[in-house]
Short mmCIF file of C-alpha atoms in Angstrom, two decimals:
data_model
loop_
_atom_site.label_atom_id
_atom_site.label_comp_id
_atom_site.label_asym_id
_atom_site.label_seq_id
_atom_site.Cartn_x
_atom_site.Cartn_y
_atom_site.Cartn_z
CA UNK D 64 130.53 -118.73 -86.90
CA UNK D 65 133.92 -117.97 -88.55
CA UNK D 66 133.48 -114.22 -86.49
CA UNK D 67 133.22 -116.18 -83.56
CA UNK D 68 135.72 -118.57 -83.72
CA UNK D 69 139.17 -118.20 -84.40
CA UNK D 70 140.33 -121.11 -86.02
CA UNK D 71 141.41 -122.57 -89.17
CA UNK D 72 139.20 -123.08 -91.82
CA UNK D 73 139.95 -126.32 -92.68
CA UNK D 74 139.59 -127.79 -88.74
CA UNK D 75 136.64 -125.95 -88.78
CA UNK D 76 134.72 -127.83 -91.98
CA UNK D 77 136.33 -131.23 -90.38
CA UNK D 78 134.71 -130.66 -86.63
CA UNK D 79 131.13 -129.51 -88.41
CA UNK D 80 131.78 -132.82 -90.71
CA UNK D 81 132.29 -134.67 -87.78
CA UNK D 82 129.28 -133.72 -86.15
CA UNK D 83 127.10 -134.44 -88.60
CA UNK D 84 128.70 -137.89 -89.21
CA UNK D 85 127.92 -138.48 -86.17
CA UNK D 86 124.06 -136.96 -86.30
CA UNK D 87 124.77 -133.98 -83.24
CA UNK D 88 123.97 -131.89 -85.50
CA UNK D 89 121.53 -131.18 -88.81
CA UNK D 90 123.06 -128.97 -91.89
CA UNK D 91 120.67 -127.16 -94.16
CA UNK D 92 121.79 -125.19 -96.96
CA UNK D 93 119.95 -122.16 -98.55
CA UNK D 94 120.18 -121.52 -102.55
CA UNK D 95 120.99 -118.21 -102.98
CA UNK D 96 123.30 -115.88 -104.81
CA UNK D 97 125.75 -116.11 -101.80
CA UNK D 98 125.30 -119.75 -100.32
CA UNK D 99 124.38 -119.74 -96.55
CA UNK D 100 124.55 -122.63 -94.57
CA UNK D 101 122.94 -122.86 -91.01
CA UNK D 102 124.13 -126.03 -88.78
CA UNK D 103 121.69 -126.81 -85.61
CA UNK D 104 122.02 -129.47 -83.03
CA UNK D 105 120.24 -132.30 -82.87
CA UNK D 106 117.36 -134.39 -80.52
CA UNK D 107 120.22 -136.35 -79.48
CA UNK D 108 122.84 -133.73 -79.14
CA UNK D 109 120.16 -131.91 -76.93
CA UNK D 110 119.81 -134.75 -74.64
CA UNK D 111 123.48 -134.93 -74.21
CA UNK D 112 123.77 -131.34 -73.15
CA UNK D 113 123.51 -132.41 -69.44
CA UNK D 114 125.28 -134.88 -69.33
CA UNK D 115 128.48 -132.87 -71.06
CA UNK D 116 127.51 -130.03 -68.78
CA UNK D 117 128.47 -132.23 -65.75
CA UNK D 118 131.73 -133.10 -67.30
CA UNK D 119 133.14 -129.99 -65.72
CA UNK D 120 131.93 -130.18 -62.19
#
């Protein structure tokens, strides 16, 4: 995601905390020699996706 976004570290890690504080989205961390974490979105971040879609119309 850092490739993909140009942005500052730092806001970065606070918008992902964010989002999982608020459960729209699920972390899950794999144990390896270089640690990998994957983020997903959530049931209810899912069900929201219309709804924010809309927004801009």
């Amino acid at each position: 995601m850092q490739h993909i976004i140009v942005a500052d570290r730092q806001v970065l890690i606070n918008q992902l905390n964010e989002r999982l504080h608020h459960e729209f989205s699920s972390k899950i961390a794999f144990d390896a020699k270089i640690p990998k974490v994957e983020y997903q979105l959530t049931k209810l971040a899912k069900s929201l996706l219309p709804v924010i879609g809309n927004l801009g119309k």
